[in-house]
Tab-separated table of C-alpha atoms in Angstrom:
chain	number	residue	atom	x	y	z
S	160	UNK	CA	119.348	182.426	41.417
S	161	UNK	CA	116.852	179.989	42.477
S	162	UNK	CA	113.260	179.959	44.010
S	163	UNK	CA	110.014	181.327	42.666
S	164	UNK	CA	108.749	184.251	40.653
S	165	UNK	CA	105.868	185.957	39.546
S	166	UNK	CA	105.195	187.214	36.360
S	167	UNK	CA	102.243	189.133	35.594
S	168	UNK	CA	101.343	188.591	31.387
S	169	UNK	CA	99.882	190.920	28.929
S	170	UNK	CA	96.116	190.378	29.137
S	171	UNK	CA	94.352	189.110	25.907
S	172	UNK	CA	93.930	185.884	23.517
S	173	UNK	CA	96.904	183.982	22.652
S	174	UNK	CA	99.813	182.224	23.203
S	175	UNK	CA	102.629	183.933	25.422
S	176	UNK	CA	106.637	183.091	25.780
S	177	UNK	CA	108.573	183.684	28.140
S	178	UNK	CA	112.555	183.648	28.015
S	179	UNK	CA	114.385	183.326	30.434
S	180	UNK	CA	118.313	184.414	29.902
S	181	UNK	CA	121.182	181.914	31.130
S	182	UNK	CA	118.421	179.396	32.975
S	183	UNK	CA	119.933	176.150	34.289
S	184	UNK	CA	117.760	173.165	35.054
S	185	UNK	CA	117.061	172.456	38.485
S	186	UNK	CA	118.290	168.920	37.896
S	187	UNK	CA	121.929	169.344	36.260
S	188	UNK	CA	122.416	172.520	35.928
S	189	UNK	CA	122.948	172.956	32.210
S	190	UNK	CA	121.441	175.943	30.206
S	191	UNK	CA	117.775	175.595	29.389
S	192	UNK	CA	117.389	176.517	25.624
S	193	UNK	CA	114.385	175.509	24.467
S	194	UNK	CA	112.152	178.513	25.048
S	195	UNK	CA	108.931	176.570	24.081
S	196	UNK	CA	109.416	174.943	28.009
S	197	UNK	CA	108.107	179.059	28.585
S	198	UNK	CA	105.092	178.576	26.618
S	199	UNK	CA	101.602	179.248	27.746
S	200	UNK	CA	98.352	180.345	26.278
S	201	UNK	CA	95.570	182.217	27.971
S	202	UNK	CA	92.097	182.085	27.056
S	203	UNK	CA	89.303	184.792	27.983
S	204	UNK	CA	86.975	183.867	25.317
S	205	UNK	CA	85.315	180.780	23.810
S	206	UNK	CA	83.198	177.952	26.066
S	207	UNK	CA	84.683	179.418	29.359
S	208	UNK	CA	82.413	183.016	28.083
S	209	UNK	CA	79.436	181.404	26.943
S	210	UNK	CA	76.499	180.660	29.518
S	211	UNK	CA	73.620	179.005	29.458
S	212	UNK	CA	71.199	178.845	32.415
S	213	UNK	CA	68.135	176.884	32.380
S	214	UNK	CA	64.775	176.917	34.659
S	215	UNK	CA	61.530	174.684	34.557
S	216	UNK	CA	58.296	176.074	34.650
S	217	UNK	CA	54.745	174.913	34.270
S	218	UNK	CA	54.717	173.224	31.145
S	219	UNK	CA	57.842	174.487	29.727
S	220	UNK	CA	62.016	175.159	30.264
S	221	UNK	CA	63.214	178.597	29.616
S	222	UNK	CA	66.674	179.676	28.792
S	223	UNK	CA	68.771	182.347	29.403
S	224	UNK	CA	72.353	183.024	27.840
S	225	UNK	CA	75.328	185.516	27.912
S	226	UNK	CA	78.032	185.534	25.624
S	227	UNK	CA	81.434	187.715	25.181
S	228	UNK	CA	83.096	185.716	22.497
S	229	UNK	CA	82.077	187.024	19.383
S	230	UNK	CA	81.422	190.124	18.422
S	231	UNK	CA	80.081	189.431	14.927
S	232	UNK	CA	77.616	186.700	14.357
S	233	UNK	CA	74.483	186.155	13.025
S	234	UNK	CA	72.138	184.138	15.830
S	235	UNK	CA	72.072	181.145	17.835
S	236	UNK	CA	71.202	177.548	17.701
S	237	UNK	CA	70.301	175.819	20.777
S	238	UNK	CA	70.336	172.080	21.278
S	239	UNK	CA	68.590	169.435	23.367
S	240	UNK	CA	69.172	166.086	24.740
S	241	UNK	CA	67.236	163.390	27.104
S	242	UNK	CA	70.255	162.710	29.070
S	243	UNK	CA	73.619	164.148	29.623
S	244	UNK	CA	75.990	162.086	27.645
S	245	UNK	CA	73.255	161.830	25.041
S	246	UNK	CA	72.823	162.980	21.387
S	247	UNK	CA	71.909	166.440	21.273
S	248	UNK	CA	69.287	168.303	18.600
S	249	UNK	CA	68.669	171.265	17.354
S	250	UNK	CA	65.561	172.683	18.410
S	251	UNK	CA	64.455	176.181	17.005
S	252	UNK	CA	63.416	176.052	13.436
S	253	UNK	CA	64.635	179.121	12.606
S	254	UNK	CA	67.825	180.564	13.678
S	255	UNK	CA	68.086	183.169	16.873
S	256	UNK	CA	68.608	186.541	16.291
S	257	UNK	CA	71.723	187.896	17.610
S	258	UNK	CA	69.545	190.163	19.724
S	259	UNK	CA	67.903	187.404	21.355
S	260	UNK	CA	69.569	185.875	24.352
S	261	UNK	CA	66.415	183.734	25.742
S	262	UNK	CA	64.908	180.614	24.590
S	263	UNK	CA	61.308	179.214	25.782
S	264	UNK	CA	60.916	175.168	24.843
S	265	UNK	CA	57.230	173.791	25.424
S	266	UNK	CA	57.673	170.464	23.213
S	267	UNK	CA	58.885	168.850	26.593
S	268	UNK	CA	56.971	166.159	29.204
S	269	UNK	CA	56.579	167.402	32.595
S	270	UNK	CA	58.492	166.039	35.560
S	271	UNK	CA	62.026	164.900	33.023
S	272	UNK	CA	64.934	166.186	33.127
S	273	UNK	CA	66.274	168.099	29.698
S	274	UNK	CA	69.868	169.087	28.860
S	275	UNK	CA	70.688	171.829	26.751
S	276	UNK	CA	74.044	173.332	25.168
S	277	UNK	CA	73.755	176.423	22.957
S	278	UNK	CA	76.327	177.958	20.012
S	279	UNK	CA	77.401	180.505	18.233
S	280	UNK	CA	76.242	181.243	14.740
S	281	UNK	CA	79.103	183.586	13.341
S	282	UNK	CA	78.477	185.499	9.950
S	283	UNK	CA	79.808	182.778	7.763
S	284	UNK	CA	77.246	180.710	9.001
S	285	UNK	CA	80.075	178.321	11.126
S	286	UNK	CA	78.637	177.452	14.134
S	287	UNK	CA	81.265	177.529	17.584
S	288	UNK	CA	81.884	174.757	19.557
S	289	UNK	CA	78.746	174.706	22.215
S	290	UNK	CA	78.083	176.272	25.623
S	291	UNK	CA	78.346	174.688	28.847
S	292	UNK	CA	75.181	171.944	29.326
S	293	UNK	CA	72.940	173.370	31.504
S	294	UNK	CA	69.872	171.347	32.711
S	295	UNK	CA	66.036	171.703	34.028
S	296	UNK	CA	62.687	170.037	34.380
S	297	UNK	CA	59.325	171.618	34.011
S	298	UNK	CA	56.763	171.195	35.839
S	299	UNK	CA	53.061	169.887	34.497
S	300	UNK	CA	49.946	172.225	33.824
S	301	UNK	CA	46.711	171.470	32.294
S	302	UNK	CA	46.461	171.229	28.692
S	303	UNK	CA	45.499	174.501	25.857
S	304	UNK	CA	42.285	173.546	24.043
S	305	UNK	CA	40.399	175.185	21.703
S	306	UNK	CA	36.675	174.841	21.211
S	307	UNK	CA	35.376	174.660	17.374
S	308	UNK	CA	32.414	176.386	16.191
S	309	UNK	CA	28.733	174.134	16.448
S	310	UNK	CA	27.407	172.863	13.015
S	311	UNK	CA	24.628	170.389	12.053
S	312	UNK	CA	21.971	171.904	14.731
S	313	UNK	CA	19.052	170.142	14.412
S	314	UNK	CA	16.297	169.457	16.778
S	315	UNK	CA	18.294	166.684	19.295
S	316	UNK	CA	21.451	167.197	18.014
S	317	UNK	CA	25.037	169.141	16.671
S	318	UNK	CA	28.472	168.443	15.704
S	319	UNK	CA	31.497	170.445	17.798
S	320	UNK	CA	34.997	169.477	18.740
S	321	UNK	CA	37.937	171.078	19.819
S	322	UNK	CA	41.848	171.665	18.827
S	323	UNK	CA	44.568	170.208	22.015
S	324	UNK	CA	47.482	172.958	20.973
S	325	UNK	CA	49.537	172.212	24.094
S	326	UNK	CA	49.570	168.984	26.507
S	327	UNK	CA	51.069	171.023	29.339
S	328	UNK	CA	53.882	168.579	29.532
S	329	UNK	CA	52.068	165.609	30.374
S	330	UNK	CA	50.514	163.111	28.309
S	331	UNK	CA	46.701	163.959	27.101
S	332	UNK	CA	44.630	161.031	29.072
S	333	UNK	CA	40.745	161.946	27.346
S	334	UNK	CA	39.327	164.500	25.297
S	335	UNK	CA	35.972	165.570	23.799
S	336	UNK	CA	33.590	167.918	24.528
S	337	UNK	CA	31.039	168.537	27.190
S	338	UNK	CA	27.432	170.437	27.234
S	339	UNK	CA	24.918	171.970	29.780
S	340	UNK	CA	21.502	174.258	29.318
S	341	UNK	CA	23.948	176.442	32.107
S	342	UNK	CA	27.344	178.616	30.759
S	343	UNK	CA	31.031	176.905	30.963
S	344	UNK	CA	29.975	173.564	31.380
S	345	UNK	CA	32.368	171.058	32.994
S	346	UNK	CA	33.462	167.115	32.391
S	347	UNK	CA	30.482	166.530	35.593
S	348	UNK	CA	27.901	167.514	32.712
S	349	UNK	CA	27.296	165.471	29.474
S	350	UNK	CA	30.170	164.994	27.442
S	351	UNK	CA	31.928	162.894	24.803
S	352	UNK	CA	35.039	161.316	25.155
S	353	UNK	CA	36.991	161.396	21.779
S	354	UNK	CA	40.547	159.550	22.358
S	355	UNK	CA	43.832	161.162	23.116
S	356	UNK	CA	46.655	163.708	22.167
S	357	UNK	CA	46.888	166.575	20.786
S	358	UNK	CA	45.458	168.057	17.170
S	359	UNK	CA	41.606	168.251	16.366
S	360	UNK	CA	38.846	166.101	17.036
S	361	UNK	CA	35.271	166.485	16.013
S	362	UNK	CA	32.730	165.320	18.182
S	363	UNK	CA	28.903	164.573	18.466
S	364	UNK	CA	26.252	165.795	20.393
S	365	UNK	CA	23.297	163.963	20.869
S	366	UNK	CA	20.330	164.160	23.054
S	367	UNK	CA	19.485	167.322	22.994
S	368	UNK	CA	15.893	168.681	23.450
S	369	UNK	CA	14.141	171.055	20.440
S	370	UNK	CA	14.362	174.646	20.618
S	371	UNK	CA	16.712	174.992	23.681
S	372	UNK	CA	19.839	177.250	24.152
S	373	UNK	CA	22.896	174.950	24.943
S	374	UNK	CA	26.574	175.711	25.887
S	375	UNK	CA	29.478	173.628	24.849
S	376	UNK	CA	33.382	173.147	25.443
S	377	UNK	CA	36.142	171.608	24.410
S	378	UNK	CA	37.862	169.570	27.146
S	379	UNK	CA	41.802	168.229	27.428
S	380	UNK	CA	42.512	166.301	30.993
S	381	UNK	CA	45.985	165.428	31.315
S	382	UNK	CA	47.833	164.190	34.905
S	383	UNK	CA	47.650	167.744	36.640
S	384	UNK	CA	44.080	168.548	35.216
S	385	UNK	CA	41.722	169.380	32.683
S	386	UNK	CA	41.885	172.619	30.398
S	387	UNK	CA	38.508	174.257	28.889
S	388	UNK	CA	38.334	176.040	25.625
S	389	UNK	CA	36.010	178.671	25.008
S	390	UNK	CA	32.366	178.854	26.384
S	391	UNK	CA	30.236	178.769	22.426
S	392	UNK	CA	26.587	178.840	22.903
S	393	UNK	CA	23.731	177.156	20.323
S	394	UNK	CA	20.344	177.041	20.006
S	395	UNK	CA	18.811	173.513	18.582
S	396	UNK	CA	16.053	173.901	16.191
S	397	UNK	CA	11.902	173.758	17.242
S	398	UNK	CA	9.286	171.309	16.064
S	399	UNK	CA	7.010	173.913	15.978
S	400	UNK	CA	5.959	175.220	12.859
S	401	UNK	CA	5.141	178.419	14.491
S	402	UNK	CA	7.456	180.192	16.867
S	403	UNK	CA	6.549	183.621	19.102
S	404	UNK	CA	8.726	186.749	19.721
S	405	UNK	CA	7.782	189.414	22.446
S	406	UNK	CA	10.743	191.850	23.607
S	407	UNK	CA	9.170	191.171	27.611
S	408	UNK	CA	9.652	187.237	27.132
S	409	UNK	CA	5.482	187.159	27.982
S	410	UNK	CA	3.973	184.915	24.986
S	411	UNK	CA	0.533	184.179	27.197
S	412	UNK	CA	0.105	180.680	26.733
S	413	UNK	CA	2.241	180.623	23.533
S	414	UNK	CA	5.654	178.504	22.924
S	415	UNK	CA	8.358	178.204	22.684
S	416	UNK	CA	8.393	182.306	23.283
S	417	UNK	CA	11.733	183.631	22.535
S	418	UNK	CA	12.826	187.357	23.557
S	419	UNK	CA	14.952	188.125	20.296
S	420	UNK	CA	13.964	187.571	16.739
S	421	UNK	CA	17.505	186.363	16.014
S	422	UNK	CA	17.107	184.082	18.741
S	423	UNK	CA	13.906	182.405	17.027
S	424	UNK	CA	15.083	182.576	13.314
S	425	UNK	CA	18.496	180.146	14.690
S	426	UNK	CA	15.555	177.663	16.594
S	427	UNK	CA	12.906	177.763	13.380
S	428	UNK	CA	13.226	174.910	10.581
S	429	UNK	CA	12.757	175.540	7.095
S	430	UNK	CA	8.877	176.729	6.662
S	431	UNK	CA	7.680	178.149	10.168
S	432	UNK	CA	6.429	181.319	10.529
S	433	UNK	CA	7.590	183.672	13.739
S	434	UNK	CA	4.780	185.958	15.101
S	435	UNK	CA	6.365	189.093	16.184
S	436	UNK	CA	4.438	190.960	19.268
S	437	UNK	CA	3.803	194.606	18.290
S	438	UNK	CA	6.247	197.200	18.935
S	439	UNK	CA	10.035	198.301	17.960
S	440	UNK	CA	12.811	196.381	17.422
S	441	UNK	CA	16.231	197.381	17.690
S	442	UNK	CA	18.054	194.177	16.962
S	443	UNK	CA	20.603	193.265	13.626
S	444	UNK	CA	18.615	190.326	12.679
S	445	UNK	CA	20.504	187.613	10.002
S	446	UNK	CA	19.635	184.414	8.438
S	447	UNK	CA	22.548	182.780	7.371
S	448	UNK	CA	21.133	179.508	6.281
S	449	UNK	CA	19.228	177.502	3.793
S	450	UNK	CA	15.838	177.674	4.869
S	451	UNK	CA	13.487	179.575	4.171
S	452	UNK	CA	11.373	181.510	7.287
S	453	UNK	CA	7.973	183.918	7.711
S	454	UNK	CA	8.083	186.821	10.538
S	455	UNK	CA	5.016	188.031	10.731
S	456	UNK	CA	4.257	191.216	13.236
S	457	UNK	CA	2.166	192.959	14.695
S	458	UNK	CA	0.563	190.933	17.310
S	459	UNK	CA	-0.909	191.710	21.028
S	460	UNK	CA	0.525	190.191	24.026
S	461	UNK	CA	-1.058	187.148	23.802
S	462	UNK	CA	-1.086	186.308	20.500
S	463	UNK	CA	-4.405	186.322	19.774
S	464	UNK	CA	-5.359	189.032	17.223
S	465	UNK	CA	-2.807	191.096	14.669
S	466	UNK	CA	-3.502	194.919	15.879
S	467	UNK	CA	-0.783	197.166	14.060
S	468	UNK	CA	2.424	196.699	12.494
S	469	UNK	CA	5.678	195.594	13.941
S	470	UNK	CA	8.681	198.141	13.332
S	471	UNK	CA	12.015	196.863	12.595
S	472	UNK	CA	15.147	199.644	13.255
S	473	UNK	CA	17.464	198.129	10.757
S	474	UNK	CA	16.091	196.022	7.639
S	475	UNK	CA	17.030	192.198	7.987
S	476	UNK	CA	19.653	190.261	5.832
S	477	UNK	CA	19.392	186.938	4.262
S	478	UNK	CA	22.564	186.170	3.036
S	479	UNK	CA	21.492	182.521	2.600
S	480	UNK	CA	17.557	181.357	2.779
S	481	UNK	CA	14.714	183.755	2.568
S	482	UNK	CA	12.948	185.551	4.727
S	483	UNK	CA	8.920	186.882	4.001
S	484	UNK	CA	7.615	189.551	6.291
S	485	UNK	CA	4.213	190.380	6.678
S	486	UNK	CA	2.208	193.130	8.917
S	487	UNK	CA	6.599	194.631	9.624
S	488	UNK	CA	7.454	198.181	8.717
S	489	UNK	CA	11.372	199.150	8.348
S	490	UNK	CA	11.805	202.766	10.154
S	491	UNK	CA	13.378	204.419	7.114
């Protein structure tokens, strides 16, 4: 009989035969024997059931995978390249749990295009042959910066810096720090300009006036923008040898006048003496460094004559220096 017939297969992996009893070629009609001419093999599983979509963000590509191939395995390794026909590498450190189906990469520049395959790590450690190549760009953001604690205060100047952790997928154009008497200062203030990339840098502050509260930040400006760290506030040490405290931030005629004790112990250099205005203070107060300081309490608003104790709510530390007080009483 000739013409055309369906056959509907047993579903699953592997190779199927089909015999067919007294064929004849279509040609010359003699007996068709070989049964491998009946051959086929279906496939449900292996690159056709692994899939890998990929979608740009700001400053990174995520991925997202499915897979029905294995049922046993121990993670996933995914793998990067700059072009399509390109060499491809390995990109997470450690291997993806078998949980995991998502992958976020950030060590990308903005506005390229990235291709990506991913595999199978079965149980023996063998990996499978990879994934389809799926591809994305991401899209630039400012850069993540860090700003590093002030050190060296003196009276006109400090040392700060910051730490770039991420360039937001475009390359880091300046860095440094920047300063104002006001909070969150900005690159329109005074700043330094300390080179490029990412890691730490250390910069200098100069020209800074005695005895003055400053703020600082770290700074990253990349093509899209600049990124701020942290908002970290200092207070530059006085040429006075005598510095005043009064809780109301009225000294009279008295400077610099400082409303906190702490405040004034940061600002004093090694050998001034604070007068204290009378009354109670609640405040921690802490001198953590190598100098050595006087508060001395007890004084009227203007700082004129010593009338009665001061009276300190919690006793004052000096885990480094020393600290002398005179006319203070520490409420038990």
């Amino acid at each position: 009989m000739d013409g055309t017939f369906t056959i509907t297969p047993m579903t699953g992996d592997g190779w199927h035969t089909i015999y067919v009893g007294n064929a004849r070629g279509a040609s010359d009609y003699m007996e068709v024997t070989n049964a491998y001419l009946h051959k086929f093999e279906i496939v449900t599983s292996g690159t056709a059931a692994m899939n890998l979509q990929a979608s740009g963000g700001a400053g990174y590509v995520d991925l997202a995978w499915a897979q029905d191939s294995f049922d046993l395995l121990a993670g996933y390794n995914v793998y990067r390249a700059t072009t399509l026909g390109g060499t491809y590498s390995r990109i997470n450190t450690n291997l993806i749990p078998d949980q995991t189906k998502t992958y976020r990469d950030t060590d990308i520049q903005a506005n390229l295009s990235y291709y990506y395959k991913f595999t199978v790590v079965k149980t023996d450690m063998a990996e499978s042959d990879p994934s389809n190549v799926a591809s994305a760009a991401a899209t630039a953001t400012t850069p993540t910066v860090s700003t590093t604690a002030v050190t060296s205060i003196s009276t006109n100047s400090s040392q700060s810096g910051g730490n770039i952790t991420a360039t937001g997928g475009a390359a880091i154009a300046s860095r440094g720090v920047c300063w104002s008497t006001s909070q969150n200062p900005t690159t329109a203030d005074d700043k330094t300009t300390n080179g490029t990339g990412t890691g730490s840098f250390e910069s200098s502050i100069t020209g800074l006036s005695p005895g003055t509260t400053y703020h600082v930040r770290a700074y990253a400006t990349n093509s899209t923008g600049t990124g701020y760290g942290s908002d970290v506030s200092f207070v530059t040490t006085s040429y006075a040898s005598t510095l005043y405290v009064s809780s109301n931030g009225y000294c009279g005629d008295k400077t610099p006048c400082y409303t906190s004790i702490q405040e004034a112990i940061n600002a004093a250099t090694t050998g001034s003496t604070i007068l204290i205005a009378e009354g109670t203070y609640a405040e921690s107060i802490t001198l953590n460094e190598s100098k050595s300081l006087t508060l001395q309490g007890g004084w009227d608003s203007s700082f004129a004559t010593q009338t009665s104790n001061t009276t300190f709510i919690k006793a004052p530390r000096a885990p480094q220096g020393s600290l002398t007080l005179q006319m203070v009483t520490i409420k038990p």
